[in-house]
mmCIF file of C-alpha atoms in Angstrom:
data_model
loop_
_atom_site.group_PDB
_atom_site.id
_atom_site.type_symbol
_atom_site.label_atom_id
_atom_site.label_comp_id
_atom_site.label_asym_id
_atom_site.label_seq_id
_atom_site.Cartn_x
_atom_site.Cartn_y
_atom_site.Cartn_z
ATOM 1 C CA ALA A 1 32.240 -8.220 48.228
ATOM 2 C CA ALA A 2 33.910 -7.364 51.529
ATOM 3 C CA ILE A 3 30.573 -7.157 53.364
ATOM 4 C CA THR A 4 29.631 -10.692 52.319
ATOM 5 C CA LYS A 5 32.863 -11.825 53.988
ATOM 6 C CA GLY A 6 32.063 -9.887 57.161
ATOM 7 C CA GLN A 7 34.530 -7.117 56.358
ATOM 8 C CA TYR A 8 33.594 -3.476 56.706
ATOM 9 C CA ALA A 9 35.304 -0.153 56.232
ATOM 10 C CA LEU A 10 34.680 2.910 58.351
ATOM 11 C CA ASP A 11 35.993 6.426 57.994
ATOM 12 C CA ALA A 12 36.973 7.522 61.482
ATOM 13 C CA PRO A 13 39.098 10.672 61.534
ATOM 14 C CA VAL A 14 40.165 12.054 64.883
ATOM 15 C CA SER A 15 40.637 15.394 66.583
ATOM 16 C CA GLY A 16 42.534 16.249 69.716
ATOM 17 C CA GLY A 17 46.098 16.529 68.487
ATOM 18 C CA ASP A 18 49.119 15.083 70.199
ATOM 19 C CA VAL A 19 47.647 15.717 73.648
ATOM 20 C CA GLY A 20 44.458 13.784 72.888
ATOM 21 C CA ALA A 21 46.412 10.927 71.344
ATOM 22 C CA ARG A 22 48.807 10.587 74.286
ATOM 23 C CA GLU A 23 45.999 10.711 76.825
ATOM 24 C CA ALA A 24 43.575 8.518 74.804
ATOM 25 C CA LYS A 25 41.092 11.400 74.804
ATOM 26 C CA LEU A 26 40.615 11.842 71.077
ATOM 27 C CA SER A 27 37.343 12.894 69.541
ATOM 28 C CA ILE A 28 36.525 10.310 66.868
ATOM 29 C CA MET A 29 34.042 11.038 64.066
ATOM 30 C CA VAL A 30 32.812 7.848 62.431
ATOM 31 C CA GLY A 31 31.072 7.232 59.120
ATOM 32 C CA GLY A 32 30.008 3.922 57.610
ATOM 33 C CA ASP A 33 27.863 0.936 58.479
ATOM 34 C CA GLU A 34 26.277 1.387 61.909
ATOM 35 C CA LEU A 35 26.632 -2.285 62.859
ATOM 36 C CA ALA A 36 30.320 -2.160 61.959
ATOM 37 C CA PHE A 37 30.628 0.945 64.134
ATOM 38 C CA ALA A 38 29.017 -0.868 67.068
ATOM 39 C CA SER A 39 31.395 -3.801 66.660
ATOM 40 C CA VAL A 40 34.551 -1.639 66.732
ATOM 41 C CA LEU A 41 33.348 0.800 69.382
ATOM 42 C CA PRO A 42 35.268 -0.983 72.192
ATOM 43 C CA LEU A 43 38.481 -0.561 70.186
ATOM 44 C CA LEU A 44 37.754 3.109 69.491
ATOM 45 C CA GLU A 45 37.088 3.638 73.204
ATOM 46 C CA GLN A 46 40.737 2.714 73.840
ATOM 47 C CA MET A 47 41.765 5.802 71.849
ATOM 48 C CA GLY A 48 39.069 8.349 72.513
ATOM 49 C CA THR A 49 36.464 9.658 74.896
ATOM 50 C CA ASN A 50 34.127 11.395 72.456
ATOM 51 C CA ILE A 51 33.199 8.847 69.802
ATOM 52 C CA VAL A 52 30.235 9.807 67.654
ATOM 53 C CA TYR A 53 28.616 7.876 64.816
ATOM 54 C CA GLN A 54 27.933 10.497 62.130
ATOM 55 C CA GLY A 55 26.140 8.438 59.467
ATOM 56 C CA LYS A 56 26.882 6.699 56.195
ATOM 57 C CA ALA A 57 30.326 6.274 54.655
ATOM 58 C CA GLY A 58 32.018 9.641 54.222
ATOM 59 C CA ALA A 59 30.151 11.290 57.091
ATOM 60 C CA GLY A 60 33.175 10.976 59.381
ATOM 61 C CA GLN A 61 35.370 12.725 56.823
ATOM 62 C CA HIS A 62 32.853 15.529 56.319
ATOM 63 C CA THR A 63 32.624 15.970 60.090
ATOM 64 C CA LYS A 64 36.420 16.240 60.252
ATOM 65 C CA MET A 65 36.222 19.013 57.648
ATOM 66 C CA CYS A 66 33.684 20.809 59.878
ATOM 67 C CA ASN A 67 36.210 20.483 62.699
ATOM 68 C CA GLN A 68 39.002 21.891 60.539
ATOM 69 C CA ILE A 69 36.827 24.800 59.370
ATOM 70 C CA ALA A 70 36.054 25.716 62.991
ATOM 71 C CA ILE A 71 39.712 25.441 63.997
ATOM 72 C CA ALA A 72 40.911 27.485 61.000
ATOM 73 C CA SER A 73 39.165 30.695 61.992
ATOM 74 C CA ASN A 74 39.679 30.000 65.695
ATOM 75 C CA MET A 75 43.457 29.801 65.226
ATOM 76 C CA ILE A 76 43.422 33.192 63.535
ATOM 77 C CA GLY A 77 41.576 34.575 66.559
ATOM 78 C CA VAL A 78 43.956 32.937 69.040
ATOM 79 C CA CYS A 79 47.034 34.286 67.255
ATOM 80 C CA GLU A 80 45.563 37.746 66.698
ATOM 81 C CA ALA A 81 44.533 38.005 70.362
ATOM 82 C CA LEU A 82 48.049 37.152 71.549
ATOM 83 C CA ALA A 83 49.618 39.505 69.000
ATOM 84 C CA TYR A 84 47.227 42.270 70.082
ATOM 85 C CA ALA A 85 48.081 41.682 73.742
ATOM 86 C CA SER A 86 51.811 41.809 73.021
ATOM 87 C CA THR A 87 51.732 44.914 70.847
ATOM 88 C CA THR A 88 49.512 46.896 73.239
ATOM 89 C CA GLY A 89 51.817 46.293 76.185
ATOM 90 C CA LEU A 90 49.762 43.639 77.960
ATOM 91 C CA ASP A 91 51.247 40.490 79.449
ATOM 92 C CA PRO A 92 50.012 37.751 77.075
ATOM 93 C CA GLU A 93 50.143 35.108 79.842
ATOM 94 C CA THR A 94 47.893 37.205 82.072
ATOM 95 C CA VAL A 95 45.555 37.898 79.162
ATOM 96 C CA LEU A 96 45.419 34.179 78.407
ATOM 97 C CA LYS A 97 44.375 33.466 82.017
ATOM 98 C CA SER A 98 41.480 35.880 81.627
ATOM 99 C CA ILE A 99 40.188 34.917 78.217
ATOM 100 C CA SER A 100 40.716 31.151 78.162
ATOM 101 C CA SER A 101 37.948 30.449 80.669
ATOM 102 C CA GLY A 102 35.497 33.007 79.289
ATOM 103 C CA ALA A 103 33.406 33.043 76.135
ATOM 104 C CA ALA A 104 36.559 32.987 73.992
ATOM 105 C CA GLY A 105 37.681 29.698 75.529
ATOM 106 C CA SER A 106 38.557 26.865 73.146
ATOM 107 C CA TRP A 107 40.790 23.812 72.875
ATOM 108 C CA SER A 108 43.218 25.836 70.760
ATOM 109 C CA LEU A 109 43.335 28.677 73.258
ATOM 110 C CA SER A 110 43.922 26.300 76.189
ATOM 111 C CA ASN A 111 46.388 23.942 74.494
ATOM 112 C CA LEU A 112 48.120 25.867 71.715
ATOM 113 C CA ALA A 113 48.276 29.443 73.019
ATOM 114 C CA PRO A 114 50.604 28.420 75.892
ATOM 115 C CA ARG A 115 52.897 26.840 73.292
ATOM 116 C CA ILE A 116 52.888 30.078 71.306
ATOM 117 C CA LEU A 117 53.880 32.045 74.399
ATOM 118 C CA VAL A 118 57.017 29.937 74.926
ATOM 119 C CA GLY A 119 57.909 29.728 71.219
ATOM 120 C CA ASN A 120 57.060 26.022 70.920
ATOM 121 C CA ASP A 121 56.147 25.345 67.282
ATOM 122 C CA GLU A 122 56.416 21.555 67.561
ATOM 123 C CA PRO A 123 53.506 19.933 65.785
ATOM 124 C CA GLY A 124 50.478 18.468 67.434
ATOM 125 C CA PHE A 125 49.098 18.790 63.919
ATOM 126 C CA TYR A 126 51.318 19.771 61.004
ATOM 127 C CA VAL A 127 50.788 22.952 59.004
ATOM 128 C CA LYS A 128 51.148 20.943 55.762
ATOM 129 C CA HIS A 129 48.319 18.575 56.751
ATOM 130 C CA PHE A 130 46.122 21.473 57.843
ATOM 131 C CA ILE A 131 46.645 23.171 54.468
ATOM 132 C CA LYS A 132 45.655 19.913 52.743
ATOM 133 C CA ASP A 133 42.507 19.557 54.862
ATOM 134 C CA MET A 134 41.491 23.181 54.322
ATOM 135 C CA GLY A 135 42.020 22.733 50.579
ATOM 136 C CA ILE A 136 39.688 19.721 50.582
ATOM 137 C CA ALA A 137 37.068 21.625 52.573
ATOM 138 C CA LEU A 138 37.321 24.629 50.236
ATOM 139 C CA GLU A 139 36.917 22.363 47.212
ATOM 140 C CA VAL A 140 33.833 20.627 48.623
ATOM 141 C CA ALA A 141 32.359 23.953 49.767
ATOM 142 C CA LYS A 142 32.748 25.293 46.235
ATOM 143 C CA GLU A 143 31.114 22.158 44.784
ATOM 144 C CA VAL A 144 28.064 22.573 47.035
ATOM 145 C CA GLY A 145 27.862 26.358 46.587
ATOM 146 C CA LEU A 146 28.904 27.266 50.132
ATOM 147 C CA HIS A 147 30.775 30.537 50.713
ATOM 148 C CA THR A 148 33.543 30.086 53.332
ATOM 149 C CA PRO A 149 35.486 33.366 53.596
ATOM 150 C CA GLY A 150 36.987 32.576 57.010
ATOM 151 C CA LEU A 151 38.310 29.263 55.757
ATOM 152 C CA ALA A 152 39.696 30.895 52.609
ATOM 153 C CA LEU A 153 41.531 33.496 54.700
ATOM 154 C CA ALA A 154 42.974 30.862 57.031
ATOM 155 C CA HIS A 155 44.063 28.741 54.057
ATOM 156 C CA SER A 156 45.830 31.757 52.562
ATOM 157 C CA LEU A 157 47.593 32.607 55.839
ATOM 158 C CA TYR A 158 48.741 29.025 56.379
ATOM 159 C CA LYS A 159 50.047 28.901 52.807
ATOM 160 C CA GLN A 160 52.105 32.014 53.668
ATOM 161 C CA LEU A 161 53.466 30.094 56.644
ATOM 162 C CA ALA A 162 54.403 27.177 54.381
ATOM 163 C CA ASP A 163 56.069 29.614 51.973
ATOM 164 C CA MET A 164 58.214 30.697 54.937
ATOM 165 C CA GLY A 165 59.431 27.085 55.185
ATOM 166 C CA LEU A 166 57.324 26.252 58.238
ATOM 167 C CA GLU A 167 55.061 23.527 56.811
ATOM 168 C CA GLU A 168 56.590 20.956 59.211
ATOM 169 C CA LYS A 169 55.626 23.036 62.257
ATOM 170 C CA GLY A 170 52.452 22.896 64.325
ATOM 171 C CA THR A 171 49.368 24.917 63.462
ATOM 172 C CA GLN A 172 50.163 27.347 66.291
ATOM 173 C CA ALA A 173 53.093 28.615 64.194
ATOM 174 C CA LEU A 174 50.496 30.813 62.464
ATOM 175 C CA TYR A 175 51.496 33.361 65.091
ATOM 176 C CA LYS A 176 54.663 33.996 63.062
ATOM 177 C CA VAL A 177 52.584 35.304 60.143
ATOM 178 C CA LEU A 178 50.360 37.534 62.263
ATOM 179 C CA MET A 179 52.806 39.002 64.801
ATOM 180 C CA PRO A 180 54.454 42.232 63.665
ATOM 181 C CA HIS A 181 58.231 41.960 63.495
#
């Protein structure tokens, strides 16, 4: 009924956190009618720099889950690398300079690792929302018969973080679970 009135709905989740939002450099993953996408593209370009039409309705949401799956395991790696550097006597800031521009480089390593080093747990993306997203991805993966052990581990670790009362913190707070006390 909405289409006959010229109304369309698109699913258009974003990635890029608080930095991407402030700088209008979000990555936007869009699902839905392609003509509707074309008509709102100028609006989306005001918010993001990487705007990709993914396909039919729901495709944007599934792409966001792919993003969250990739980030989940990556955040474990970022936090473990910094914890390893600290516990082996290395200067984590110096290590970060070396590894962030090499093969290990990632958005999380460049944007969230520096926050970890100064104890900044303020959210660019909340732990509680990340847990929700990972839960959705785990549920869909199970429905389609996909084994996602990295995602399951990350989900478990972030739930530990929430159990510590840190669900309102940013995803980089995972460091608190992985760093020996």
